[in-house]
Amino acid sequence: MNNIQLVNKYGIWAVVTGASSGIGRAFASELAANGFNLVLVARRQPELFQLSSELEHTFGVEARVLALDLSDRSANEQLMMECEALDIGLLVAAAGFGTSGRFIDAELVDELDMVDVNCRAVTEQVHYFARRFARNKKGGIVLLSSIVAFQGVPKSSNYAASKAYIQTLAEGLYYELKPYNVDVLAVAPGPVDSGFAERARLSPGKMETPDIVAKQSIAALGKRLTVRPGMLAKLLNFLLTVPRYFRIRIMALVMAGMTKPQLKNGTISERGTK
Ligand SMILES: NC(=O)c1ccc[n+]([C@@H]2O[C@H](COP(=O)([O-])OP(=O)(O)OC[C@H]3O[C@@H](n4cnc5c(N)ncnc54)[C@H](OP(=O)(O)O)[C@@H]3O)[C@@H](O)[C@H]2O)c1
């Protein structure tokens, strides 16, 4: 599908959360290249303003900045107010982060923050935009799942659970919204070179670029339910085509190789690992 067709199919405005970095930033650039005006959401306002002027200058689109902390329970109200008068046709919910290490060592407040950003905020956004899109009989919703979404992952238990929630939500909505001409896509990448690993305290080896993730996801929207962008995600998916019991153990080995050193002697600190 070319630029004009995409904008015609969905509408001229797209909302991209997590646009200040990594995958969200790559989606924003790719959508601007396809002629979409953008509402760019994340906490870091300077990065968003820099991106918006870059996109406006390069592609001649309009890009609005909305600095929000999506772990804040009232943040989405502002997003909805900003979007009320705009012809929004696409939601890319890429804001999210991960944690790593033993769940019992983690600070509960960090784990709940992650559930708020990765799950609660996305649920609110999807509920609002899915209703609007269904009324308009057109729209697209892109949700960031992960290769970790398909089984439990020791030392990333809560993050993997948050992504399993997103994958399952996308799968159900794909069929619920089909009769309304609304496309839903779950994007399930393997490791991607972004700000994610540093925040999650991981040291991955080979990684995919955010650009590949964005390009292949946009190409898959409306054609597939789940996309595993890049060779790495496809390879990992192939290696994980074993019973769930074995997948959990394989992921435990993968995480053991990627998790930064933790506490000695298996002791549980009072403050967790951070
Ligand atoms: N990188 C990977 O290996 C990988 C693999 C599979 C899935 N994913 C998923 O892909 C998505 C994007 O991650 P990424 O790889 O692009 O990581 P990233 O470079 O760290 O980007 C994360 C984005 O989320 C935003 N964000 C984080 N916390 C936020 C909050 N409280 N409120 C508002 N925005 C917030 C960040 O912006 P601010 O810091 O400015 O707020 C940033 O724009 C995530 O959902 C992640 O789970 C990543």
Short mmCIF file of C-alpha atoms and ligand atoms in Angstrom, two decimals:
data_model
loop_
_atom_site.label_atom_id
_atom_site.label_comp_id
_atom_site.label_asym_id
_atom_site.label_seq_id
_atom_site.Cartn_x
_atom_site.Cartn_y
_atom_site.Cartn_z
CA MET A 1 0.00 0.00 0.00
CA ASN A 2 1.41 3.46 -0.86
CA ASN A 3 1.38 6.64 1.23
CA ILE A 4 -1.91 8.01 0.02
CA GLN A 5 -3.70 4.66 0.37
CA LEU A 6 -2.61 4.26 4.01
CA VAL A 7 -3.81 7.73 5.00
CA ASN A 8 -7.05 7.23 3.04
CA LYS A 9 -7.64 3.88 4.69
CA TYR A 10 -7.13 5.01 8.27
CA GLY A 11 -7.40 8.82 8.49
CA ILE A 12 -4.84 11.58 8.49
CA TRP A 13 -3.78 11.60 12.18
CA ALA A 14 -1.87 8.93 14.09
CA VAL A 15 -1.13 8.75 17.83
CA VAL A 16 2.25 7.24 18.72
CA THR A 17 3.09 6.67 22.37
CA GLY A 18 6.70 6.03 23.32
CA ALA A 19 7.73 8.35 20.48
CA SER A 20 10.79 9.79 22.25
CA SER A 21 12.92 6.70 21.64
CA GLY A 22 13.41 3.34 19.94
CA ILE A 23 10.47 1.58 18.33
CA GLY A 24 7.91 4.37 18.92
CA ARG A 25 10.27 6.94 17.41
CA ALA A 26 10.79 4.69 14.36
CA PHE A 27 7.02 4.26 13.96
CA ALA A 28 6.55 8.04 14.11
CA SER A 29 9.15 8.57 11.38
CA GLU A 30 7.74 5.84 9.17
CA LEU A 31 4.18 7.13 9.55
CA ALA A 32 5.29 10.71 8.82
CA ALA A 33 7.01 9.41 5.68
CA ASN A 34 3.63 7.92 4.76
CA GLY A 35 1.95 11.33 5.15
CA PHE A 36 0.38 11.00 8.61
CA ASN A 37 0.12 13.93 11.01
CA LEU A 38 1.18 12.83 14.46
CA VAL A 39 0.43 13.18 18.13
CA LEU A 40 3.72 12.25 19.81
CA VAL A 41 3.50 11.00 23.41
CA ALA A 42 6.19 10.19 26.02
CA ARG A 43 7.64 11.80 29.15
CA ARG A 44 10.74 13.44 27.62
CA GLN A 45 9.46 16.66 26.09
CA PRO A 46 12.77 17.87 24.52
CA GLU A 47 13.16 14.61 22.56
CA LEU A 48 9.55 14.87 21.37
CA PHE A 49 9.96 18.48 20.25
CA GLN A 50 13.16 17.62 18.41
CA LEU A 51 11.41 14.75 16.63
CA SER A 52 8.34 16.83 15.79
CA SER A 53 10.38 19.61 14.14
CA GLU A 54 12.46 17.00 12.29
CA LEU A 55 9.32 15.30 10.94
CA GLU A 56 7.56 18.55 10.08
CA HIS A 57 10.63 19.80 8.25
CA THR A 58 11.40 16.55 6.40
CA PHE A 59 7.92 15.35 5.51
CA GLY A 60 5.75 18.48 5.67
CA VAL A 61 3.35 16.90 8.16
CA GLU A 62 2.01 18.34 11.43
CA ALA A 63 3.38 16.78 14.61
CA ARG A 64 2.01 17.71 18.06
CA VAL A 65 3.86 17.00 21.28
CA LEU A 66 2.20 15.70 24.41
CA ALA A 67 4.54 15.11 27.35
CA LEU A 68 2.80 12.63 29.62
CA ASP A 69 3.82 10.13 32.25
CA LEU A 70 1.58 7.20 31.43
CA SER A 71 2.10 5.65 34.85
CA ASP A 72 0.05 8.59 36.08
CA ARG A 73 -3.60 7.55 36.20
CA SER A 74 -4.92 10.84 34.83
CA ALA A 75 -2.48 11.03 31.87
CA ASN A 76 -4.78 9.42 29.33
CA GLU A 77 -7.51 11.98 30.01
CA GLN A 78 -5.16 14.63 28.60
CA LEU A 79 -4.38 12.45 25.61
CA MET A 80 -8.07 11.99 24.88
CA MET A 81 -8.77 15.72 25.23
CA GLU A 82 -5.93 16.51 22.80
CA CYS A 83 -7.28 13.97 20.32
CA GLU A 84 -10.99 14.78 20.59
CA ALA A 85 -11.08 17.21 17.66
CA LEU A 86 -8.56 15.37 15.47
CA ASP A 87 -9.36 12.79 12.80
CA ILE A 88 -7.30 10.04 14.48
CA GLY A 89 -7.12 6.88 12.40
CA LEU A 90 -4.21 5.02 13.93
CA LEU A 91 -3.01 4.23 17.43
CA VAL A 92 0.51 2.89 17.92
CA ALA A 93 0.87 2.11 21.64
CA ALA A 94 4.63 1.67 21.91
CA ALA A 95 5.30 3.25 25.31
CA GLY A 96 6.53 0.59 27.68
CA PHE A 97 9.46 -0.71 29.63
CA GLY A 98 10.79 -3.89 31.17
CA THR A 99 12.44 -5.01 34.38
CA SER A 100 14.72 -7.97 34.94
CA GLY A 101 15.94 -10.09 37.80
CA ARG A 102 14.11 -12.08 40.42
CA PHE A 103 10.62 -10.83 41.16
CA ILE A 104 11.22 -11.19 44.91
CA ASP A 105 14.19 -8.80 44.69
CA ALA A 106 12.30 -6.12 42.79
CA GLU A 107 10.65 -3.08 44.29
CA LEU A 108 6.89 -3.65 44.11
CA VAL A 109 6.33 -0.01 43.20
CA ASP A 110 8.48 -0.44 40.03
CA GLU A 111 6.65 -3.60 39.04
CA LEU A 112 3.26 -1.92 39.51
CA ASP A 113 4.47 1.10 37.54
CA MET A 114 5.29 -1.26 34.71
CA VAL A 115 1.82 -2.82 34.82
CA ASP A 116 0.36 0.72 34.75
CA VAL A 117 2.38 1.77 31.67
CA ASN A 118 2.45 -1.53 29.77
CA CYS A 119 -1.12 -2.67 30.49
CA ARG A 120 -3.47 -0.22 32.22
CA ALA A 121 -2.57 2.82 30.09
CA VAL A 122 -2.76 0.76 26.89
CA THR A 123 -6.14 -0.66 27.90
CA GLU A 124 -7.54 2.84 28.42
CA GLN A 125 -6.16 4.06 25.09
CA VAL A 126 -7.43 1.05 23.19
CA HIS A 127 -10.89 1.31 24.76
CA TYR A 128 -11.18 4.97 23.79
CA PHE A 129 -9.79 4.72 20.26
CA ALA A 130 -11.42 1.36 19.41
CA ARG A 131 -14.83 2.89 20.18
CA ARG A 132 -14.08 5.91 18.02
CA PHE A 133 -12.71 3.78 15.18
CA ALA A 134 -15.67 1.38 15.34
CA ARG A 135 -18.08 4.34 15.09
CA ASN A 136 -16.14 5.66 12.07
CA LYS A 137 -15.95 2.18 10.52
CA LYS A 138 -12.19 2.57 9.97
CA GLY A 139 -8.99 2.62 11.99
CA GLY A 140 -5.88 0.72 13.00
CA ILE A 141 -4.45 -0.30 16.38
CA VAL A 142 -0.83 -1.42 16.77
CA LEU A 143 0.12 -2.96 20.13
CA LEU A 144 3.64 -3.83 21.30
CA SER A 145 3.77 -7.45 22.37
CA SER A 146 7.09 -9.34 22.43
CA ILE A 147 8.71 -12.71 21.84
CA VAL A 148 8.45 -13.09 25.65
CA ALA A 149 4.64 -12.92 25.50
CA PHE A 150 4.12 -16.56 24.60
CA GLN A 151 5.42 -18.27 27.75
CA GLY A 152 6.56 -17.49 31.29
CA VAL A 153 10.05 -15.99 31.47
CA PRO A 154 12.06 -16.51 34.67
CA LYS A 155 13.90 -13.30 35.71
CA SER A 156 11.47 -11.29 33.64
CA SER A 157 8.28 -12.77 35.03
CA ASN A 158 6.21 -9.63 35.42
CA TYR A 159 7.39 -8.01 32.17
CA ALA A 160 6.60 -11.19 30.22
CA ALA A 161 3.19 -11.32 31.92
CA SER A 162 2.53 -7.70 30.87
CA LYS A 163 3.33 -8.58 27.25
CA ALA A 164 1.20 -11.76 27.40
CA TYR A 165 -1.68 -9.47 28.43
CA ILE A 166 -1.08 -7.25 25.39
CA GLN A 167 -0.77 -10.20 22.98
CA THR A 168 -4.00 -11.74 24.28
CA LEU A 169 -5.82 -8.40 24.17
CA ALA A 170 -4.75 -7.89 20.55
CA GLU A 171 -5.81 -11.40 19.53
CA GLY A 172 -9.33 -10.95 20.90
CA LEU A 173 -9.76 -7.44 19.54
CA TYR A 174 -8.53 -8.45 16.09
CA TYR A 175 -11.72 -10.49 15.65
CA GLU A 176 -14.03 -8.23 17.66
CA LEU A 177 -13.14 -5.17 15.59
CA LYS A 178 -12.92 -6.82 12.17
CA PRO A 179 -16.65 -6.29 11.42
CA TYR A 180 -16.07 -2.56 12.02
CA ASN A 181 -13.23 -2.38 9.50
CA VAL A 182 -10.73 -1.74 12.31
CA ASP A 183 -7.35 -3.48 11.96
CA VAL A 184 -5.50 -4.71 15.05
CA LEU A 185 -1.87 -5.83 14.98
CA ALA A 186 0.27 -7.41 17.69
CA VAL A 187 3.96 -6.68 17.13
CA ALA A 188 6.16 -9.33 18.74
CA PRO A 189 9.83 -8.44 18.25
CA GLY A 190 12.87 -10.19 19.68
CA PRO A 191 15.62 -7.97 21.13
CA VAL A 192 15.64 -4.50 19.54
CA ASP A 193 18.40 -1.90 19.73
CA SER A 194 16.66 0.88 21.69
CA GLY A 195 16.61 2.36 25.18
CA PHE A 196 14.82 -0.75 26.41
CA ALA A 197 17.81 -2.91 27.44
CA GLU A 198 19.43 -0.19 29.53
CA ARG A 199 16.24 0.55 31.44
CA ALA A 200 15.56 -3.19 31.94
CA ARG A 201 19.21 -3.75 33.02
CA LEU A 202 19.76 -6.31 30.26
CA SER A 203 22.76 -6.95 28.02
CA PRO A 204 21.38 -8.55 24.87
CA GLY A 205 23.69 -9.79 22.11
CA LYS A 206 22.33 -9.46 18.61
CA MET A 207 19.51 -6.97 18.15
CA GLU A 208 17.12 -5.80 15.43
CA THR A 209 16.85 -2.14 14.45
CA PRO A 210 13.74 -0.16 15.43
CA ASP A 211 13.35 0.85 11.75
CA ILE A 212 12.89 -2.76 10.64
CA VAL A 213 10.29 -3.25 13.37
CA ALA A 214 8.33 -0.17 12.29
CA LYS A 215 8.53 -0.85 8.53
CA GLN A 216 7.55 -4.53 8.73
CA SER A 217 4.77 -3.79 11.22
CA ILE A 218 3.18 -1.10 9.08
CA ALA A 219 3.41 -3.45 6.09
CA ALA A 220 1.64 -6.17 8.12
CA LEU A 221 -1.16 -3.97 9.48
CA GLY A 222 -4.48 -5.10 8.06
CA LYS A 223 -2.97 -8.33 6.72
CA ARG A 224 -1.89 -10.24 9.82
CA LEU A 225 -2.81 -10.60 13.47
CA THR A 226 0.75 -10.94 14.78
CA VAL A 227 3.98 -9.85 13.15
CA ARG A 228 7.43 -10.97 14.29
CA PRO A 229 9.52 -8.28 12.64
CA GLY A 230 13.07 -9.06 11.54
CA MET A 231 15.02 -12.28 11.09
CA LEU A 232 15.92 -12.53 14.77
CA ALA A 233 12.31 -12.64 15.98
CA LYS A 234 11.47 -15.22 13.30
CA LEU A 235 14.47 -17.37 14.27
CA LEU A 236 13.65 -17.17 17.99
CA ASN A 237 10.04 -18.01 17.23
CA PHE A 238 11.19 -21.06 15.27
CA LEU A 239 13.50 -22.19 18.11
CA LEU A 240 10.59 -21.80 20.51
CA THR A 241 8.20 -24.06 18.57
CA VAL A 242 8.37 -26.63 21.36
CA PRO A 243 5.87 -27.37 24.15
CA ARG A 244 5.32 -24.46 26.55
CA TYR A 245 7.10 -26.35 29.38
CA PHE A 246 10.34 -26.37 27.35
CA ARG A 247 9.89 -22.81 26.12
CA ILE A 248 9.91 -21.54 29.72
CA ARG A 249 13.18 -23.37 30.34
CA ILE A 250 14.73 -22.06 27.12
CA MET A 251 13.75 -18.52 28.09
CA ALA A 252 15.28 -19.08 31.55
CA LEU A 253 18.60 -19.87 29.83
CA VAL A 254 18.28 -16.87 27.50
CA MET A 255 17.60 -14.55 30.46
CA ALA A 256 20.49 -16.01 32.46
CA GLY A 257 22.79 -14.91 29.63
CA MET A 258 21.28 -11.42 29.40
CA THR A 259 20.55 -10.41 33.00
CA LYS A 260 23.09 -8.14 34.66
CA PRO A 261 24.69 -9.50 37.89
CA GLN A 262 22.43 -9.61 40.88
CA LEU A 263 22.70 -10.12 44.60
CA LYS A 264 25.10 -12.61 46.11
CA ASN A 265 24.04 -15.79 47.93
CA GLY A 266 20.45 -15.50 46.80
CA THR A 267 19.67 -13.03 49.59
CA ILE A 268 16.69 -10.76 49.18
CA SER A 269 17.55 -7.13 49.74
CA GLU A 270 15.10 -4.80 51.43
CA ARG A 271 15.33 -2.34 48.54
CA GLY A 272 15.37 -4.85 45.66
CA THR A 273 18.02 -4.93 42.95
CA LYS A 274 17.92 -1.38 41.60
N1 LIG B 1 13.59 -3.28 22.71
C1 LIG B 1 13.20 -4.55 22.77
O1 LIG B 1 14.02 -5.47 22.81
C2 LIG B 1 11.72 -4.88 22.74
C3 LIG B 1 11.33 -6.17 22.38
C4 LIG B 1 9.98 -6.49 22.38
C5 LIG B 1 9.04 -5.53 22.71
N2 LIG B 1 9.43 -4.28 23.06
C6 LIG B 1 8.41 -3.29 23.43
O2 LIG B 1 8.49 -2.20 22.55
C7 LIG B 1 8.00 -1.04 23.19
C8 LIG B 1 8.95 0.12 22.92
O3 LIG B 1 10.18 -0.14 23.58
P1 LIG B 1 11.58 0.31 22.95
O4 LIG B 1 12.33 -0.90 22.65
O5 LIG B 1 11.37 1.29 21.89
O6 LIG B 1 12.25 0.98 24.24
P2 LIG B 1 12.71 2.48 24.51
O7 LIG B 1 13.66 2.94 23.47
O8 LIG B 1 13.14 2.51 25.93
O9 LIG B 1 11.35 3.30 24.34
C9 LIG B 1 10.34 3.23 25.30
C10 LIG B 1 9.40 4.39 25.10
O10 LIG B 1 8.38 4.33 26.08
C11 LIG B 1 8.28 5.58 26.72
N3 LIG B 1 7.88 5.44 28.09
C12 LIG B 1 8.42 4.65 29.04
N4 LIG B 1 7.83 4.85 30.22
C13 LIG B 1 6.88 5.81 30.02
C14 LIG B 1 5.94 6.46 30.84
N5 LIG B 1 5.86 6.21 32.16
N6 LIG B 1 5.11 7.38 30.31
C15 LIG B 1 5.19 7.68 28.99
N7 LIG B 1 6.06 7.09 28.14
C16 LIG B 1 6.91 6.18 28.67
C17 LIG B 1 9.69 6.16 26.65
O11 LIG B 1 9.66 7.58 26.68
P3 LIG B 1 10.12 8.48 27.92
O12 LIG B 1 11.25 7.80 28.60
O13 LIG B 1 10.47 9.79 27.27
O14 LIG B 1 8.89 8.57 28.76
C18 LIG B 1 10.11 5.73 25.25
O15 LIG B 1 9.65 6.62 24.29
C19 LIG B 1 7.81 -1.39 24.67
O16 LIG B 1 6.44 -1.62 24.89
C20 LIG B 1 8.57 -2.69 24.83
O17 LIG B 1 8.00 -3.50 25.81
C21 LIG B 1 10.76 -3.93 23.08
#
